[in-house]
mmCIF file of C-alpha atoms in Angstrom:
data_model
loop_
_atom_site.group_PDB
_atom_site.id
_atom_site.type_symbol
_atom_site.label_atom_id
_atom_site.label_comp_id
_atom_site.label_asym_id
_atom_site.label_seq_id
_atom_site.Cartn_x
_atom_site.Cartn_y
_atom_site.Cartn_z
ATOM 1 C CA MET A 1 160.342 96.778 217.657
ATOM 2 C CA ALA A 2 156.658 95.728 217.676
ATOM 3 C CA ALA A 3 155.461 93.851 214.945
ATOM 4 C CA ARG A 4 154.063 95.321 211.568
ATOM 5 C CA ILE A 5 150.439 95.220 211.373
ATOM 6 C CA PRO A 6 148.919 94.827 207.916
ATOM 7 C CA PRO A 7 146.031 97.235 206.804
ATOM 8 C CA GLU A 8 143.798 94.395 206.365
ATOM 9 C CA GLU A 9 144.167 93.295 209.970
ATOM 10 C CA ARG A 10 144.286 96.563 211.130
ATOM 11 C CA GLN A 11 140.802 97.728 209.565
ATOM 12 C CA THR A 12 139.687 94.392 210.576
ATOM 13 C CA ASN A 13 140.555 95.424 214.183
ATOM 14 C CA LEU A 14 138.896 98.734 213.973
ATOM 15 C CA VAL A 15 135.712 97.126 212.665
ATOM 16 C CA VAL A 16 135.388 94.867 215.856
ATOM 17 C CA ALA A 17 136.208 97.974 218.015
ATOM 18 C CA LEU A 18 133.689 100.182 216.616
ATOM 19 C CA MET A 19 130.759 97.397 216.829
ATOM 20 C CA ALA A 20 131.802 96.974 220.382
ATOM 21 C CA THR A 21 131.384 100.248 221.647
ATOM 22 C CA GLU A 22 127.612 102.017 221.825
ATOM 23 C CA ILE A 23 128.593 105.306 222.618
ATOM 24 C CA GLY A 24 131.420 105.590 220.042
ATOM 25 C CA LEU A 25 135.312 106.129 220.471
ATOM 26 C CA THR A 26 137.223 109.172 220.100
ATOM 27 C CA LYS A 27 139.795 109.293 217.458
ATOM 28 C CA GLN A 28 142.483 109.289 220.089
ATOM 29 C CA GLN A 29 141.169 106.050 221.570
ATOM 30 C CA ILE A 30 141.155 104.305 218.805
ATOM 31 C CA LEU A 31 144.764 105.520 218.173
ATOM 32 C CA ASP A 32 145.758 104.303 221.847
ATOM 33 C CA SER A 33 144.048 101.112 221.711
ATOM 34 C CA VAL A 34 142.933 99.618 218.342
ATOM 35 C CA SER A 35 145.794 97.128 217.205
ATOM 36 C CA GLY A 36 147.549 98.352 214.182
ATOM 37 C CA TYR A 37 147.347 102.087 215.573
ATOM 38 C CA ARG A 38 148.903 101.366 218.761
ATOM 39 C CA GLN A 39 152.030 99.623 217.600
ATOM 40 C CA ARG A 40 152.604 102.445 215.584
ATOM 41 C CA ALA A 41 152.135 105.166 218.156
ATOM 42 C CA GLU A 42 154.435 102.890 220.362
ATOM 43 C CA THR A 43 157.412 102.889 217.611
ATOM 44 C CA GLY A 44 156.983 106.921 217.758
ATOM 45 C CA THR A 45 154.971 107.827 214.506
ATOM 46 C CA ARG A 46 153.809 110.907 214.760
ATOM 47 C CA THR A 47 149.753 111.599 215.658
ATOM 48 C CA ASP A 48 149.204 113.272 212.410
ATOM 49 C CA ALA A 49 150.680 110.422 210.215
ATOM 50 C CA LEU A 50 148.371 107.891 212.524
ATOM 51 C CA GLU A 51 145.028 110.361 211.977
ATOM 52 C CA LYS A 52 145.582 110.349 208.478
ATOM 53 C CA MET A 53 146.033 106.435 208.686
ATOM 54 C CA PHE A 54 142.585 106.492 210.488
ATOM 55 C CA GLU A 55 140.809 108.886 208.027
ATOM 56 C CA ARG A 56 142.102 106.585 205.051
ATOM 57 C CA ASP A 57 140.718 103.502 207.044
ATOM 58 C CA LYS A 58 137.732 104.908 207.603
ATOM 59 C CA ASP A 59 136.853 106.044 203.917
ATOM 60 C CA GLU A 60 138.131 102.741 202.825
ATOM 61 C CA LEU A 61 135.814 100.943 205.166
ATOM 62 C CA ARG A 62 132.926 102.941 204.057
ATOM 63 C CA THR A 63 133.569 102.403 200.481
ATOM 64 C CA LEU A 64 133.155 98.764 201.093
ATOM 65 C CA GLY A 65 129.754 99.284 202.823
ATOM 66 C CA VAL A 66 130.505 99.265 206.293
ATOM 67 C CA PRO A 67 128.145 101.863 207.916
ATOM 68 C CA ILE A 68 130.788 104.224 210.207
ATOM 69 C CA GLU A 69 128.725 106.461 212.160
ATOM 70 C CA THR A 70 130.164 109.886 213.010
ATOM 71 C CA ILE A 71 128.765 111.386 216.210
ATOM 72 C CA GLY A 72 129.480 115.103 217.195
ATOM 73 C CA ASP A 73 128.925 117.398 220.228
ATOM 74 C CA SER A 74 125.266 117.384 220.965
ATOM 75 C CA SER A 75 125.581 120.951 221.472
ATOM 76 C CA ASP A 76 127.366 121.680 218.289
ATOM 77 C CA PRO A 77 127.195 118.705 215.543
ATOM 78 C CA ASN A 78 129.369 120.353 213.124
ATOM 79 C CA ASP A 79 132.071 120.546 216.094
ATOM 80 C CA LEU A 80 134.007 117.143 215.328
ATOM 81 C CA ARG A 81 137.132 117.805 217.571
ATOM 82 C CA GLU A 82 135.746 115.304 219.711
ATOM 83 C CA ALA A 83 133.692 113.336 217.527
ATOM 84 C CA ARG A 84 133.100 109.582 218.459
ATOM 85 C CA TYR A 85 132.934 106.901 215.834
ATOM 86 C CA ARG A 86 130.917 103.672 215.842
ATOM 87 C CA ILE A 87 129.276 100.848 213.772
ATOM 88 C CA PRO A 88 125.666 100.571 214.587
ATOM 89 C CA LYS A 89 125.101 96.742 215.050
ATOM 90 C CA ALA A 90 121.486 97.234 213.964
ATOM 91 C CA GLU A 91 122.955 98.320 210.245
ATOM 92 C CA TYR A 92 125.763 95.952 210.454
ATOM 93 C CA ASP A 93 123.947 92.852 211.180
ATOM 94 C CA LEU A 94 121.175 91.003 208.985
ATOM 95 C CA PRO A 95 117.652 91.099 210.754
ATOM 96 C CA GLU A 96 117.164 88.423 213.320
ATOM 97 C CA ASP A 97 114.029 86.522 211.630
ATOM 98 C CA ILE A 98 116.249 86.077 208.554
ATOM 99 C CA SER A 99 118.471 83.061 208.472
ATOM 100 C CA PHE A 100 120.096 81.101 205.551
ATOM 101 C CA SER A 101 121.394 77.145 204.895
ATOM 102 C CA ALA A 102 124.803 76.496 204.105
ATOM 103 C CA ALA A 103 123.788 75.901 200.382
ATOM 104 C CA GLU A 104 121.690 79.438 200.329
ATOM 105 C CA LEU A 105 125.067 81.261 201.788
ATOM 106 C CA ALA A 106 127.269 79.428 199.254
ATOM 107 C CA VAL A 107 124.818 80.756 196.252
ATOM 108 C CA LEU A 108 124.633 84.121 197.796
ATOM 109 C CA GLN A 109 128.168 84.317 198.303
ATOM 110 C CA LEU A 110 128.580 83.473 194.453
ATOM 111 C CA ALA A 111 126.429 86.165 193.786
ATOM 112 C CA GLY A 112 128.256 88.351 195.610
ATOM 113 C CA SER A 113 131.719 87.314 194.100
ATOM 114 C CA VAL A 114 130.320 87.967 190.649
ATOM 115 C CA TRP A 115 130.583 91.625 190.653
ATOM 116 C CA SER A 116 134.169 93.460 190.458
ATOM 117 C CA ALA A 117 134.449 95.468 193.549
ATOM 118 C CA GLU A 118 134.399 98.924 191.046
ATOM 119 C CA SER A 119 131.045 97.724 189.810
ATOM 120 C CA ALA A 120 129.131 96.922 192.589
ATOM 121 C CA SER A 121 127.062 99.266 194.144
ATOM 122 C CA ALA A 122 127.483 100.543 197.750
ATOM 123 C CA ASP A 123 124.065 98.497 198.510
ATOM 124 C CA ALA A 124 125.281 95.706 197.133
ATOM 125 C CA GLN A 125 128.592 95.407 198.489
ATOM 126 C CA ALA A 126 126.936 96.226 201.772
ATOM 127 C CA GLY A 127 124.827 93.118 201.406
ATOM 128 C CA VAL A 128 127.616 91.173 200.564
ATOM 129 C CA ARG A 129 129.055 92.439 203.845
ATOM 130 C CA LYS A 130 126.340 91.597 205.979
ATOM 131 C CA ILE A 131 126.338 87.913 204.431
ATOM 132 C CA ARG A 132 129.919 87.566 205.440
ATOM 133 C CA ALA A 133 129.389 88.831 209.197
ATOM 134 C CA LEU A 134 127.040 85.696 209.266
ATOM 135 C CA GLY A 135 130.050 83.302 209.039
ATOM 136 C CA ILE A 136 129.891 80.200 206.774
ATOM 137 C CA ASP A 137 129.731 76.578 207.766
ATOM 138 C CA GLY A 138 132.341 73.913 207.085
ATOM 139 C CA ASP A 139 130.215 71.938 205.309
ATOM 140 C CA GLU A 140 128.772 74.489 202.785
ATOM 141 C CA PRO A 141 129.037 73.187 199.061
ATOM 142 C CA ILE A 142 132.270 74.206 197.426
ATOM 143 C CA ILE A 143 131.941 76.318 194.459
ATOM 144 C CA GLY A 144 135.064 76.288 192.434
ATOM 145 C CA PHE A 145 134.015 78.556 189.336
ATOM 146 C CA ALA A 146 132.504 82.166 189.418
ATOM 147 C CA PRO A 147 131.731 84.588 186.638
ATOM 148 C CA ARG A 148 133.122 88.029 186.828
ATOM 149 C CA ILE A 149 131.271 90.923 185.680
ATOM 150 C CA THR A 150 132.901 94.056 184.885
ATOM 151 C CA THR A 151 131.569 97.335 183.058
ATOM 152 C CA ARG A 152 133.087 98.491 180.172
ATOM 153 C CA GLU A 153 131.645 101.786 179.488
ATOM 154 C CA SER A 154 133.290 104.487 181.409
ATOM 155 C CA SER A 155 129.628 106.107 182.197
ATOM 156 C CA PHE A 156 128.609 103.289 184.616
ATOM 157 C CA ALA A 157 130.170 104.330 187.424
ATOM 158 C CA PRO A 158 129.154 107.937 187.539
ATOM 159 C CA LEU A 159 125.718 106.878 186.846
ATOM 160 C CA GLN A 160 125.794 104.368 189.610
ATOM 161 C CA THR A 161 126.831 107.195 191.963
ATOM 162 C CA ALA A 162 124.163 109.617 190.848
ATOM 163 C CA ILE A 163 121.656 107.286 191.280
ATOM 164 C CA GLU A 164 122.896 106.867 194.715
ATOM 165 C CA GLU A 165 122.919 110.275 195.610
ATOM 166 C CA CYS A 166 119.929 111.321 193.861
ATOM 167 C CA ARG A 167 121.652 113.542 191.778
ATOM 168 C CA ILE A 168 120.720 114.828 188.370
ATOM 169 C CA VAL A 169 123.197 114.416 185.592
ATOM 170 C CA THR A 170 124.107 115.417 181.934
ATOM 171 C CA PHE A 171 125.601 113.853 178.926
ATOM 172 C CA GLU A 172 126.163 113.605 175.142
ATOM 173 C CA TYR A 173 124.111 111.065 173.628
ATOM 174 C CA LEU A 174 124.556 109.971 170.213
ATOM 175 C CA LYS A 175 121.690 108.203 168.569
ATOM 176 C CA PRO A 176 121.965 106.280 165.009
ATOM 177 C CA GLY A 177 121.427 108.514 162.365
ATOM 178 C CA GLU A 178 122.506 111.524 163.886
ATOM 179 C CA SER A 179 125.408 113.386 162.791
ATOM 180 C CA ALA A 180 126.125 115.038 166.405
ATOM 181 C CA PRO A 181 125.332 114.369 170.001
ATOM 182 C CA ARG A 182 122.741 115.981 171.995
ATOM 183 C CA THR A 183 122.799 116.867 175.522
ATOM 184 C CA ARG A 184 120.512 115.257 177.747
ATOM 185 C CA THR A 185 119.619 116.123 181.104
ATOM 186 C CA VAL A 186 118.550 113.231 183.276
ATOM 187 C CA ALA A 187 117.441 111.861 187.025
ATOM 188 C CA PRO A 188 118.993 108.348 186.823
ATOM 189 C CA LEU A 189 116.489 106.021 188.542
ATOM 190 C CA ALA A 190 118.266 102.235 187.868
ATOM 191 C CA LEU A 191 120.651 100.814 185.839
ATOM 192 C CA LEU A 192 120.204 97.506 184.072
ATOM 193 C CA ASP A 193 121.458 95.026 181.676
ATOM 194 C CA PHE A 194 119.482 93.950 179.060
ATOM 195 C CA GLU A 195 120.263 91.856 175.860
ATOM 196 C CA ALA A 196 123.796 92.021 177.102
ATOM 197 C CA ARG A 197 123.876 96.027 177.273
ATOM 198 C CA TRP A 198 123.830 98.201 179.697
ATOM 199 C CA HIS A 199 121.286 100.852 179.784
ATOM 200 C CA VAL A 200 120.238 103.811 182.261
ATOM 201 C CA TYR A 201 116.631 104.306 183.093
ATOM 202 C CA GLY A 202 115.407 107.651 184.371
ATOM 203 C CA ILE A 203 113.336 110.951 183.660
ATOM 204 C CA ASP A 204 114.379 113.103 180.616
ATOM 205 C CA GLN A 205 114.407 116.567 181.973
ATOM 206 C CA ASN A 206 114.060 118.023 179.171
ATOM 207 C CA ALA A 207 111.068 115.859 177.830
ATOM 208 C CA ASP A 208 109.575 115.597 181.269
ATOM 209 C CA GLY A 209 109.145 111.839 180.733
ATOM 210 C CA GLU A 210 110.692 108.351 181.886
ATOM 211 C CA ARG A 211 113.441 107.129 179.111
ATOM 212 C CA THR A 212 116.128 104.582 178.540
ATOM 213 C CA PHE A 213 119.399 105.687 177.340
ATOM 214 C CA LEU A 214 122.199 102.802 176.038
ATOM 215 C CA LEU A 215 125.272 103.368 177.879
ATOM 216 C CA SER A 216 127.374 102.707 174.624
ATOM 217 C CA ARG A 217 125.911 105.521 173.084
ATOM 218 C CA ILE A 218 126.997 108.203 175.641
ATOM 219 C CA VAL A 219 129.894 110.063 174.390
ATOM 220 C CA GLY A 220 132.314 111.780 176.773
ATOM 221 C CA GLU A 221 131.855 112.150 180.470
ATOM 222 C CA VAL A 222 128.643 112.156 182.895
ATOM 223 C CA SER A 223 128.812 115.217 184.818
ATOM 224 C CA SER A 224 126.702 115.343 188.015
ATOM 225 C CA THR A 225 124.885 118.419 188.805
ATOM 226 C CA ARG A 226 124.030 120.286 192.279
ATOM 227 C CA LYS A 227 120.288 119.451 191.395
ATOM 228 C CA SER A 228 118.539 116.356 193.269
ATOM 229 C CA PHE A 229 115.638 114.275 192.754
ATOM 230 C CA ASP A 230 113.252 112.936 195.403
ATOM 231 C CA PRO A 231 114.477 109.251 196.462
ATOM 232 C CA SER A 232 111.261 107.802 196.133
ATOM 233 C CA LEU A 233 111.411 108.092 192.647
ATOM 234 C CA ARG A 234 114.070 105.138 192.457
ATOM 235 C CA ASP A 235 111.290 102.645 194.030
ATOM 236 C CA GLY A 236 110.618 100.005 191.709
ATOM 237 C CA ALA A 237 111.930 101.854 188.696
ATOM 238 C CA GLY A 238 114.514 98.809 187.417
ATOM 239 C CA GLU A 239 111.306 96.717 187.480
ATOM 240 C CA ARG A 240 109.479 99.659 185.424
ATOM 241 C CA ALA A 241 112.594 99.798 182.667
ATOM 242 C CA LEU A 242 112.897 96.118 182.566
ATOM 243 C CA ALA A 243 108.964 95.839 181.533
ATOM 244 C CA GLY A 244 109.171 98.685 179.356
ATOM 245 C CA LEU A 245 112.099 97.078 177.359
ATOM 246 C CA GLU A 246 110.565 93.544 177.303
ATOM 247 C CA GLU A 247 107.325 95.339 175.978
ATOM 248 C CA VAL A 248 109.240 96.637 172.978
ATOM 249 C CA ALA A 249 110.786 93.312 172.362
ATOM 250 C CA ALA A 250 107.740 91.598 172.254
ATOM 251 C CA ARG A 251 106.415 93.939 169.501
ATOM 252 C CA HIS A 252 109.681 93.406 167.223
ATOM 253 C CA SER A 253 110.924 90.133 166.311
ATOM 254 C CA ALA A 254 113.905 89.053 163.789
ATOM 255 C CA LEU A 255 113.678 86.206 161.618
ATOM 256 C CA LEU A 256 117.006 84.144 161.250
ATOM 257 C CA GLU A 257 118.695 81.284 160.022
ATOM 258 C CA ILE A 258 121.543 80.348 162.391
ATOM 259 C CA THR A 259 124.292 77.968 161.246
ATOM 260 C CA PRO A 260 123.826 74.901 163.811
ATOM 261 C CA GLY A 261 127.127 74.210 166.391
ATOM 262 C CA THR A 262 128.449 77.520 165.807
ATOM 263 C CA GLU A 263 129.098 80.432 168.379
ATOM 264 C CA ALA A 264 126.026 82.353 167.119
ATOM 265 C CA ALA A 265 123.792 79.512 167.601
ATOM 266 C CA LEU A 266 125.041 78.888 171.172
ATOM 267 C CA ARG A 267 124.266 82.385 172.217
ATOM 268 C CA LEU A 268 121.494 83.558 170.126
ATOM 269 C CA GLY A 269 119.764 80.011 171.095
ATOM 270 C CA ARG A 270 119.184 81.184 174.429
ATOM 271 C CA ARG A 271 116.551 83.801 173.633
ATOM 272 C CA ALA A 272 115.188 82.240 170.003
ATOM 273 C CA THR A 273 112.279 80.070 169.324
ATOM 274 C CA PRO A 274 112.169 77.911 166.584
ATOM 275 C CA ALA A 275 110.014 79.093 163.508
ATOM 276 C CA THR A 276 109.056 77.825 159.989
ATOM 277 C CA GLN A 277 112.031 79.217 158.482
ATOM 278 C CA GLY A 278 115.011 79.411 161.003
ATOM 279 C CA PHE A 279 114.261 80.938 164.375
ATOM 280 C CA SER A 280 112.599 84.182 165.653
ATOM 281 C CA ILE A 281 114.203 86.478 168.370
ATOM 282 C CA PRO A 282 112.708 89.362 169.886
ATOM 283 C CA TYR A 283 114.662 92.616 170.121
ATOM 284 C CA VAL A 284 114.395 96.125 171.391
ATOM 285 C CA ASP A 285 116.853 98.049 168.952
ATOM 286 C CA VAL A 286 117.653 97.387 165.407
ATOM 287 C CA HIS A 287 120.770 98.734 165.549
ATOM 288 C CA ILE A 288 121.780 97.149 168.275
ATOM 289 C CA LEU A 289 120.960 93.874 167.236
ATOM 290 C CA ALA A 290 122.369 94.661 163.953
ATOM 291 C CA ASP A 291 125.817 94.858 165.429
ATOM 292 C CA GLU A 292 125.467 91.887 167.074
ATOM 293 C CA LEU A 293 124.258 90.006 164.083
ATOM 294 C CA ALA A 294 127.325 91.150 161.941
ATOM 295 C CA SER A 295 129.851 90.128 164.656
ATOM 296 C CA TYR A 296 128.684 86.377 163.512
ATOM 297 C CA GLY A 297 129.646 87.200 160.217
ATOM 298 C CA PRO A 298 128.407 83.860 157.815
ATOM 299 C CA GLU A 299 127.250 81.819 160.758
ATOM 300 C CA VAL A 300 123.722 84.197 160.727
ATOM 301 C CA ARG A 301 121.366 85.221 157.989
ATOM 302 C CA VAL A 302 118.528 87.671 158.485
ATOM 303 C CA VAL A 303 115.302 86.666 156.839
ATOM 304 C CA ASP A 304 113.218 89.329 158.137
ATOM 305 C CA PRO A 305 112.760 92.234 158.807
ATOM 306 C CA PRO A 306 114.245 94.040 155.590
ATOM 307 C CA GLN A 307 115.484 96.941 157.829
ATOM 308 C CA LEU A 308 117.391 94.696 159.762
ATOM 309 C CA ARG A 309 119.049 92.788 156.842
ATOM 310 C CA ASP A 310 120.205 95.802 155.493
ATOM 311 C CA ALA A 311 121.677 97.005 158.419
ATOM 312 C CA VAL A 312 123.695 93.680 159.031
ATOM 313 C CA ILE A 313 124.895 94.270 155.316
ATOM 314 C CA GLU A 314 126.051 97.953 156.046
ATOM 315 C CA ARG A 315 128.006 96.851 158.870
ATOM 316 C CA LEU A 316 129.595 93.628 157.100
ATOM 317 C CA THR A 317 130.517 95.889 154.159
ATOM 318 C CA ALA A 318 132.212 98.414 156.097
ATOM 319 C CA ILE A 319 134.409 95.668 157.848
ATOM 320 C CA VAL A 320 135.373 94.330 154.218
ATOM 321 C CA ALA A 321 135.818 97.931 153.028
ATOM 322 C CA ALA A 322 138.014 98.494 155.996
ATOM 323 C CA HIS A 323 140.210 95.609 155.580
ATOM 324 C CA ALA A 324 140.507 95.875 151.668
ATOM 325 C CA GLY A 325 144.425 95.435 150.859
ATOM 326 C CA GLU A 326 145.648 94.078 154.101
ATOM 327 C CA GLY A 327 146.735 90.771 152.331
ATOM 328 C CA GLU A 328 148.348 92.985 149.171
#
């Protein structure tokens, strides 16, 4: 009996085979010749089962950023009965005029490993895949620790997909002080992390202007519509969004007294500047900062502005009320 080929090895063999052909391979040629499928065929696995296996492998590789191209009949491109499959080498490889040192490759690998698979975009995964295709020298620096970035907001993935597919979306958005969420229709252009919070930047179809929305305030599911937007609108969107948030933060600052040697001192100290009384910290949204400061409890005291101080006190009071009587 032929040895069983693991799925990872079978998919690797498929990538190698599709990169080695210029004109592409038919599905039958793949099943007959690529290791992993061939052994299954030799042991009597039905053709329809092998075809389903190939379709699953193809979809998974595309999800990982491998650019598998389907070539139909030139006289009838929609007829895929004799379709050929290939991986255009120009799209898989990095440009010939780009090279990296061993140290640079190590940094790029570390950057790629920071993102969890479900959080990285198709473009990001494709970039990591191209870097790995270069190979790594044996004398590269050894990195023993890599942080992991994940996203807790369920809206992140559908928004990311909508950005990549240039699809307009709708979602319910609840602003502080409002009793009920309002439906927003948005052309999402970029996702960005600012002040440890995820935001989506896009064109609000109702307001006909660019807006930034906090993902944690999106209520329920994000729905993608059939309406699309011009892909060129995404160009520079992340930079515009970041510049806008930084501009808002520059106009607002909080004066805080922070207890030295605490978690608050460690986290807030990264973006704080010494002031006459305590530390000054720029912020975009008073409610977001109030949530953060309340989480530090007695480690932080708000000196100014009064609106922020009142918001923190309100949150701390609510916490005390929620736990009243627990020790009785």
